[in-house]
PDB file of C-alpha atoms and ligand atoms in Angstrom:
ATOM      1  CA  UNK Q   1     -20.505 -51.120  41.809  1.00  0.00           C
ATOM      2  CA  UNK Q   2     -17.686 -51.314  44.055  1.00  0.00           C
ATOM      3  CA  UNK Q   3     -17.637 -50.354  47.502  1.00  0.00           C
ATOM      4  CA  UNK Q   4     -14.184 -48.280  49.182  1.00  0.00           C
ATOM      5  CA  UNK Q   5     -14.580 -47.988  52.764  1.00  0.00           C
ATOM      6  CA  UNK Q   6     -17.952 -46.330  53.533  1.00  0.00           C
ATOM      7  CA  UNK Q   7     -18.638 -45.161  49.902  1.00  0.00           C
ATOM      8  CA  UNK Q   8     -20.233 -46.610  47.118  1.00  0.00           C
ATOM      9  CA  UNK Q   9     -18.668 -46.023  43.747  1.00  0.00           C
ATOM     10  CA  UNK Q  10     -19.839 -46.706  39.827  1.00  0.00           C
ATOM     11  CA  UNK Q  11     -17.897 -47.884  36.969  1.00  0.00           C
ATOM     12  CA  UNK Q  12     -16.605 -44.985  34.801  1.00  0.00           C
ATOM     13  CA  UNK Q  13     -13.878 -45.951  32.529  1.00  0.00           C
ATOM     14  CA  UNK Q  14     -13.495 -49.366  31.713  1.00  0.00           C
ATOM     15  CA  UNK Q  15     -10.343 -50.879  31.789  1.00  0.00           C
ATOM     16  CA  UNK Q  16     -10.155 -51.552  28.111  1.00  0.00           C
ATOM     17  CA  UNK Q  17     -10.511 -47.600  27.034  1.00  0.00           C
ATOM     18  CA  UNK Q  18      -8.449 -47.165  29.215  1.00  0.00           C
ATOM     19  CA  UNK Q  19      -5.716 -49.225  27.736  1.00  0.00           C
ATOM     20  CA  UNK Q  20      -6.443 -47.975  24.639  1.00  0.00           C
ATOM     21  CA  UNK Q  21      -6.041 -44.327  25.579  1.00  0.00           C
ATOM     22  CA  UNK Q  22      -2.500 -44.590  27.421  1.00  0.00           C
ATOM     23  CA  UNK Q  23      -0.987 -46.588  24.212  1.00  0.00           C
ATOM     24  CA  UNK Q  24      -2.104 -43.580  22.018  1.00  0.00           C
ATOM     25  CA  UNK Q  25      -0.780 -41.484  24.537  1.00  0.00           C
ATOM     26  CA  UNK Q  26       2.687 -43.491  24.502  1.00  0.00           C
ATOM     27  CA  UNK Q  27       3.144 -43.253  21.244  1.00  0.00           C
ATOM     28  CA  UNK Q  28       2.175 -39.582  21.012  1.00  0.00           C
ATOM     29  CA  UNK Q  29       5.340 -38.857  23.571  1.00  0.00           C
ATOM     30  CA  UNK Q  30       7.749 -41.162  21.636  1.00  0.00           C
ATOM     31  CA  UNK Q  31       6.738 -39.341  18.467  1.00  0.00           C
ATOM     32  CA  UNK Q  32       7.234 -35.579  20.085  1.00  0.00           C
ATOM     33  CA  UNK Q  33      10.573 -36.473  21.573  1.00  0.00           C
ATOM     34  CA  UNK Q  34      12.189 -39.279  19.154  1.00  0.00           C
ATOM     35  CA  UNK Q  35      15.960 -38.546  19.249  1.00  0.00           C
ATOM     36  CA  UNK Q  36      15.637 -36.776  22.597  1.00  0.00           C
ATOM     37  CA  UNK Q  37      16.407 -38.145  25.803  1.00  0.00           C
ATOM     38  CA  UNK Q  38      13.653 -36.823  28.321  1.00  0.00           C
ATOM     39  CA  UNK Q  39      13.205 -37.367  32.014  1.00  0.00           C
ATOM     40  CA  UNK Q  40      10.236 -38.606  33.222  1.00  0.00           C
ATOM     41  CA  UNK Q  41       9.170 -37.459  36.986  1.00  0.00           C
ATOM     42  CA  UNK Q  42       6.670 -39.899  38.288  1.00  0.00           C
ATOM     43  CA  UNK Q  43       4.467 -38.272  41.147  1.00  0.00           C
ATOM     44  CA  UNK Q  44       3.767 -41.000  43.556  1.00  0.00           C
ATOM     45  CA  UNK Q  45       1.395 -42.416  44.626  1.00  0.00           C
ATOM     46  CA  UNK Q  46      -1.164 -41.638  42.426  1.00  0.00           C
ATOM     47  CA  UNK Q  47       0.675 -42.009  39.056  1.00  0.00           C
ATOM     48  CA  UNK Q  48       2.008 -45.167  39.537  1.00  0.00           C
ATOM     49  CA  UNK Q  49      -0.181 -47.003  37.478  1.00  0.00           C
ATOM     50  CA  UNK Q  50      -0.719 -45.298  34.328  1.00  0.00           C
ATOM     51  CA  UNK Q  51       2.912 -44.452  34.226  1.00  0.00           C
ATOM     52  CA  UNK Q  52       3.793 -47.905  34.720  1.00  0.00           C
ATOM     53  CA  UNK Q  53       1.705 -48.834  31.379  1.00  0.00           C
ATOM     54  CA  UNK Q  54       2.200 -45.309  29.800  1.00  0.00           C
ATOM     55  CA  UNK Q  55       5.916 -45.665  29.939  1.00  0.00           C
ATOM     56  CA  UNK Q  56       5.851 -48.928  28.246  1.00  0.00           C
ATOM     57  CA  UNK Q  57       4.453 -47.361  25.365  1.00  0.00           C
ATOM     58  CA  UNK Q  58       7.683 -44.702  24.877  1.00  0.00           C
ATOM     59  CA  UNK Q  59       9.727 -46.036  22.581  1.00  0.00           C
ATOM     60  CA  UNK Q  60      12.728 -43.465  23.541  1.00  0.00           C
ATOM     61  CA  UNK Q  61      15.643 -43.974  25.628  1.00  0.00           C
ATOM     62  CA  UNK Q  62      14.761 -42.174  29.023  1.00  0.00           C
ATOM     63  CA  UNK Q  63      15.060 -41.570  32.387  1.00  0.00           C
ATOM     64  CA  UNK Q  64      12.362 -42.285  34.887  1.00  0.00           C
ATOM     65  CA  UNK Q  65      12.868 -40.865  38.163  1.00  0.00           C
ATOM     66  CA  UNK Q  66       9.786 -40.630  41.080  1.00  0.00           C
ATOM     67  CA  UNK Q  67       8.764 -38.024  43.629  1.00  0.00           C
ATOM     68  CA  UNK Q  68       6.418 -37.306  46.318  1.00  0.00           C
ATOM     69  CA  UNK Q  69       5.146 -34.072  47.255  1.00  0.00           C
ATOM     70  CA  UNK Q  70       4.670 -33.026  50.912  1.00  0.00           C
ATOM     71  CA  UNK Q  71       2.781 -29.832  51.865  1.00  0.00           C
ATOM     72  CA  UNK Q  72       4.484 -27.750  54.498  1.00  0.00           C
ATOM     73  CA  UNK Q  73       3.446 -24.537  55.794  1.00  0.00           C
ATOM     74  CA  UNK Q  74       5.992 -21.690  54.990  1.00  0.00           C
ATOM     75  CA  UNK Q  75       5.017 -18.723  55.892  1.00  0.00           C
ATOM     76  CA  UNK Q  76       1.521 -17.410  57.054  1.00  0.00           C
ATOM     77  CA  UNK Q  77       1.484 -15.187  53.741  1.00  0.00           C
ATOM     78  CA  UNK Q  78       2.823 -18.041  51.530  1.00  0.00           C
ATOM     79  CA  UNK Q  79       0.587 -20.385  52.998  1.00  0.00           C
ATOM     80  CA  UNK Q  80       0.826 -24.054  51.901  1.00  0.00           C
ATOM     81  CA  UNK Q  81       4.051 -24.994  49.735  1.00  0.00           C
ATOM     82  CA  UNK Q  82       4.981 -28.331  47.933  1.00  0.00           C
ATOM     83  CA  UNK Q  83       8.271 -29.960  48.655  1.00  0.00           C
ATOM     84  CA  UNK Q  84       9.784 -32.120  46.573  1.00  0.00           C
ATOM     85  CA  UNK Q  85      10.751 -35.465  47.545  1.00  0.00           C
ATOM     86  CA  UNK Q  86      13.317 -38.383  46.414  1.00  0.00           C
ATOM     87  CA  UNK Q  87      14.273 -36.247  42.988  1.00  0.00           C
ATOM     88  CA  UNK Q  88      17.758 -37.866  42.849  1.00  0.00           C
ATOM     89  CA  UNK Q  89      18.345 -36.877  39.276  1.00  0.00           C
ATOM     90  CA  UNK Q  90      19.398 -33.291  38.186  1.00  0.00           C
ATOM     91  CA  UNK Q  91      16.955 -31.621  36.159  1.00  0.00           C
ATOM     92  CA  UNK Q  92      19.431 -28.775  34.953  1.00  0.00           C
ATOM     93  CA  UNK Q  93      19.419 -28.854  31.402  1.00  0.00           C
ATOM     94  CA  UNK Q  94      16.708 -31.517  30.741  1.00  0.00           C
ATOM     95  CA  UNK Q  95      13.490 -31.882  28.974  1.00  0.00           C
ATOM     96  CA  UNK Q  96      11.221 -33.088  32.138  1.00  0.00           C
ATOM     97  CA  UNK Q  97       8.194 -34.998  31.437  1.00  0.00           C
ATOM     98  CA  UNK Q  98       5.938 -34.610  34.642  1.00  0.00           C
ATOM     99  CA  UNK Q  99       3.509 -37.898  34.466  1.00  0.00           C
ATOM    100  CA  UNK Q 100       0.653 -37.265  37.079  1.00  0.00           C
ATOM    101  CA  UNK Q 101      -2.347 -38.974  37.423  1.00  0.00           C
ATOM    102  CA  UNK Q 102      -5.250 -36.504  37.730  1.00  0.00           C
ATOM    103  CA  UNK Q 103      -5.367 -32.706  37.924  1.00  0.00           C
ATOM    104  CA  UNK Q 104      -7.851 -31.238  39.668  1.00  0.00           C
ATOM    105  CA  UNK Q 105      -7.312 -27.197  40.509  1.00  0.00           C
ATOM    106  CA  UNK Q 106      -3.944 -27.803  39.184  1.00  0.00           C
ATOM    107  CA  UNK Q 107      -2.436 -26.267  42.026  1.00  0.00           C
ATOM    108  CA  UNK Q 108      -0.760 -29.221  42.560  1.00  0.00           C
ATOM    109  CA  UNK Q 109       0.644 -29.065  39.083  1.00  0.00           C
ATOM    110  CA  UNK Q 110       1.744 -25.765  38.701  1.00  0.00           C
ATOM    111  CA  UNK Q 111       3.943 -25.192  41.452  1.00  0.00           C
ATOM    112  CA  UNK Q 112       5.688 -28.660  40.465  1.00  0.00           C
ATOM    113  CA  UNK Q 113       5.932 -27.194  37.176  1.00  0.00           C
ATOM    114  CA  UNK Q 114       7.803 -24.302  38.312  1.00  0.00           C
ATOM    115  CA  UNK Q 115      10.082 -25.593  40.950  1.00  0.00           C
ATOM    116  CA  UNK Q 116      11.156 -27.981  38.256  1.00  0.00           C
ATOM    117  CA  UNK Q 117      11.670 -24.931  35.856  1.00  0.00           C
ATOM    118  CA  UNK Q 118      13.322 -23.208  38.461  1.00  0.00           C
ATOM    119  CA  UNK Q 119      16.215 -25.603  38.988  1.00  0.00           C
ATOM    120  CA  UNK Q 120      16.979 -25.323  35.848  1.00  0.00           C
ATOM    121  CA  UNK Q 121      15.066 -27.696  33.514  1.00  0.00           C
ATOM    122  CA  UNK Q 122      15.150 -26.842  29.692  1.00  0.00           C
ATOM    123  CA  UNK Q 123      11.385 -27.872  29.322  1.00  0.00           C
ATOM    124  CA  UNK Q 124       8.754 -29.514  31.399  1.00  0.00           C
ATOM    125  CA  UNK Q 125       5.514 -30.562  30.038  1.00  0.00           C
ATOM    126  CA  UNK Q 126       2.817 -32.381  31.881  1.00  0.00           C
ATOM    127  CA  UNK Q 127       1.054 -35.867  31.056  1.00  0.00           C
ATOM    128  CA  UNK Q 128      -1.947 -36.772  33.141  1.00  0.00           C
ATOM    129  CA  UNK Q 129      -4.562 -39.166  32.565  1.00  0.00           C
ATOM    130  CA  UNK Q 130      -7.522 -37.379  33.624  1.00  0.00           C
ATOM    131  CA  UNK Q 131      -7.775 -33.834  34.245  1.00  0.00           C
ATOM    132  CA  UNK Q 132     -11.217 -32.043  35.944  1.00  0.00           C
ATOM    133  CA  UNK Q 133     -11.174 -28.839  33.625  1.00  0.00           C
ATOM    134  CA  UNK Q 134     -14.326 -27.423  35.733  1.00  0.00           C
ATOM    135  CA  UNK Q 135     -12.035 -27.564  38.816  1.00  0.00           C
ATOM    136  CA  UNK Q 136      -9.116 -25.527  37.515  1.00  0.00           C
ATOM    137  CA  UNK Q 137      -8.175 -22.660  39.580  1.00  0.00           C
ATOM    138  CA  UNK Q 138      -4.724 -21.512  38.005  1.00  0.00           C
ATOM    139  CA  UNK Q 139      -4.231 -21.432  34.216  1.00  0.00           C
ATOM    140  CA  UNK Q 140      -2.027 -24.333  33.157  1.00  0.00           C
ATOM    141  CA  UNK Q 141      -0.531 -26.103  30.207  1.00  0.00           C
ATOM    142  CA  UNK Q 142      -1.238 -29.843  30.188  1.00  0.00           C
ATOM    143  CA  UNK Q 143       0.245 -30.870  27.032  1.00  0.00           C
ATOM    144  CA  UNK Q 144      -0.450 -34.696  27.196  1.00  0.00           C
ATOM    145  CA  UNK Q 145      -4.223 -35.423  28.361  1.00  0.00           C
ATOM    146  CA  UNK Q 146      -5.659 -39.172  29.205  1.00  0.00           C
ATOM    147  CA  UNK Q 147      -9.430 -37.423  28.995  1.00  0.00           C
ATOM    148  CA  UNK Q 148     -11.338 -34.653  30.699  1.00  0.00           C
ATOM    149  CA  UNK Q 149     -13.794 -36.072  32.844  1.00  0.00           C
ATOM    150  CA  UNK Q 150     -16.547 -33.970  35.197  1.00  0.00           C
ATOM    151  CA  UNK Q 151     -16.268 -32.047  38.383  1.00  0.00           C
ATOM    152  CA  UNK Q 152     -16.624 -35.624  40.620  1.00  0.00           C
ATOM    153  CA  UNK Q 153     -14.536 -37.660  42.633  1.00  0.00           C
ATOM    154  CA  UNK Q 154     -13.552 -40.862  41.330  1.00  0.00           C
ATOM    155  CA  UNK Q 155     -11.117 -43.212  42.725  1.00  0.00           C
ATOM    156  CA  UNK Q 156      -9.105 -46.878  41.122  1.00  0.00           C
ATOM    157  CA  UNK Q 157      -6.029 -47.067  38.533  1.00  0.00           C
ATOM    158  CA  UNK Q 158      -3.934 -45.493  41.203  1.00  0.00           C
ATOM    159  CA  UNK Q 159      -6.214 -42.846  42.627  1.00  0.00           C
ATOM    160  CA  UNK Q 160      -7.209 -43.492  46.361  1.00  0.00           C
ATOM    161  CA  UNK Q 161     -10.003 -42.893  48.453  1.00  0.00           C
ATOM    162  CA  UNK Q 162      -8.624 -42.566  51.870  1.00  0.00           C
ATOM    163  CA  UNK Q 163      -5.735 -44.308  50.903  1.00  0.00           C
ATOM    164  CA  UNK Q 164      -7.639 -47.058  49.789  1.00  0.00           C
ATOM    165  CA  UNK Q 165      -8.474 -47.768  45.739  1.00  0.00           C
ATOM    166  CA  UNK Q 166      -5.303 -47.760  44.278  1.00  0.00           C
ATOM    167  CA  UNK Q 167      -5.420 -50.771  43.180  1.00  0.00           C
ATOM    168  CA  UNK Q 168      -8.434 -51.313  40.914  1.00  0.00           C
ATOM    169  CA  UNK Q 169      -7.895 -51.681  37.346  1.00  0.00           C
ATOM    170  CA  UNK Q 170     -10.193 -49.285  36.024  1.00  0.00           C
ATOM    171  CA  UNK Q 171     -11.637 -45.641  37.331  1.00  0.00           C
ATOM    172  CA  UNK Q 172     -14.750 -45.666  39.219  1.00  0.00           C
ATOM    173  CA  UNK Q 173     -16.768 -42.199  40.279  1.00  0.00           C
ATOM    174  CA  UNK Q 174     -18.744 -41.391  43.627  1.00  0.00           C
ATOM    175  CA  UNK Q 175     -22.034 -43.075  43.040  1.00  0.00           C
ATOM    176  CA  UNK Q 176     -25.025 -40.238  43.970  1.00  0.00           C
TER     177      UNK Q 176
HETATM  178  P1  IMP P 201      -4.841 -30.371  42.513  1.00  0.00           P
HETATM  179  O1  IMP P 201      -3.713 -29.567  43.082  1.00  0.00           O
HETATM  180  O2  IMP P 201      -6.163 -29.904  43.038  1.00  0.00           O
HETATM  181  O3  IMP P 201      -4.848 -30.393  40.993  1.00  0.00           O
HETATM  182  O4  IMP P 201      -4.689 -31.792  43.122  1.00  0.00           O
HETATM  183  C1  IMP P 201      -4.344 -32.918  42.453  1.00  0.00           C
HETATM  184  C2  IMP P 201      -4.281 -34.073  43.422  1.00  0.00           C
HETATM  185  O5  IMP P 201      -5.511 -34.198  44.181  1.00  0.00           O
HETATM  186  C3  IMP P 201      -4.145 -35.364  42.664  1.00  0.00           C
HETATM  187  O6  IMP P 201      -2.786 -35.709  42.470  1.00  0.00           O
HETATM  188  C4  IMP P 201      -4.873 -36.349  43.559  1.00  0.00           C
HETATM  189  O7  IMP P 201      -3.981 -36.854  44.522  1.00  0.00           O
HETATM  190  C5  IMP P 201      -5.928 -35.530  44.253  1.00  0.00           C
HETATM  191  N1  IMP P 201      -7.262 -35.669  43.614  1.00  0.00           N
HETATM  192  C6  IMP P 201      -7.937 -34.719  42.942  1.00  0.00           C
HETATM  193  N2  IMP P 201      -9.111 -35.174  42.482  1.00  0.00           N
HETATM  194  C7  IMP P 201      -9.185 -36.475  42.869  1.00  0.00           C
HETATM  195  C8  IMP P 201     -10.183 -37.509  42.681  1.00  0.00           C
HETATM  196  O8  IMP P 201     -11.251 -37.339  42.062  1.00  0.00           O
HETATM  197  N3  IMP P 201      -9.884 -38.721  43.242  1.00  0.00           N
HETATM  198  C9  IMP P 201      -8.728 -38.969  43.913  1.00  0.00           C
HETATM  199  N4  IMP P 201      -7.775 -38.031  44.108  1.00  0.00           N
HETATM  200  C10 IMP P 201      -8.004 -36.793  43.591  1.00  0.00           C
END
């Protein structure tokens, strides 16, 4: 048990399957894109761990570039939209690998997916490492998946509680 802040969380996957899981997942990308020359787009914070160790796995030559996303309200009717942050590279053209660490509703996901499409990218697929497929609230095409885990909140290998739990080295979930 570990404890973040005021909340007491359980071990859920172990570092090890973990480890296991993003090398299968490397080699699966290196395998789908061999001869290409993709861009990776590395959503911060979350993602910075698993891409760190996914992208050692990809044995093609690439680009890695990282974002943030910042919510701003638009319009009343549009409600909440999702700027892109610190994309220096050009996406016109390119096959865009979005590496994210969890999707939820894949709200979140989506609208990345179609901004990026929308300036011009040639493809963009998405690679998360966990993905809550009970949560979903748009339909969505995750083309790389770590594993599908339940409806709960769970928090360590780059995903925060509060801003804090980023840096444990395996996932934990919301202990009951
Ligand atoms: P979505 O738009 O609902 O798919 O939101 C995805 C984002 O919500 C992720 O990038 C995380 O930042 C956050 N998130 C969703 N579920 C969890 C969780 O269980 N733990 C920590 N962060 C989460």
């Amino acid at each position: 048990m570990v404890t973040v802040k005021d909340k007491v969380f359980a071990p859920f996957i172990e570092k090890t399957t973990l480890e296991q899981r993003i090398v299968e997942m490397g080699g699966e990308i290196s395998r789908d894109y061999k001869g290409r020359n993709p861009l990776f787009v590395v959503v911060l914070n979350g993602a910075f761990m698993f891409a760190s160790d996914l992208l050692k796995g990809v044995d093609v030559l690439c680009e890695i570039s990282f974002i943030r996303l910042a919510s701003y309200e638009q319009t009343q009717s549009t409600g909440k939209v999702k700027q892109i942050l610190g994309l220096a590279e050009t996406v016109q053209g390119r096959e865009v690998i979005v590496i994210e660490d969890i999707v939820d509703t894949g709200l979140t996901m989506s609208e990345l997916v179609s901004q990026l499409k929308a300036k011009g990218a040639a493809s963009v697929e998405v690679v998360t490492l966990l993905h809550k497929p009970e949560a979903l609230k748009t339909a969505i095409d995750l083309k790389y998946v770590g594993f599908e885990i339940e409806n709960r909140f769970v928090v360590g290998y780059g995903l925060d509680y509060d801003g804090l739990g980023r840096n444990l080295d395996a996932i934990y979930v919301l202990a009951d």
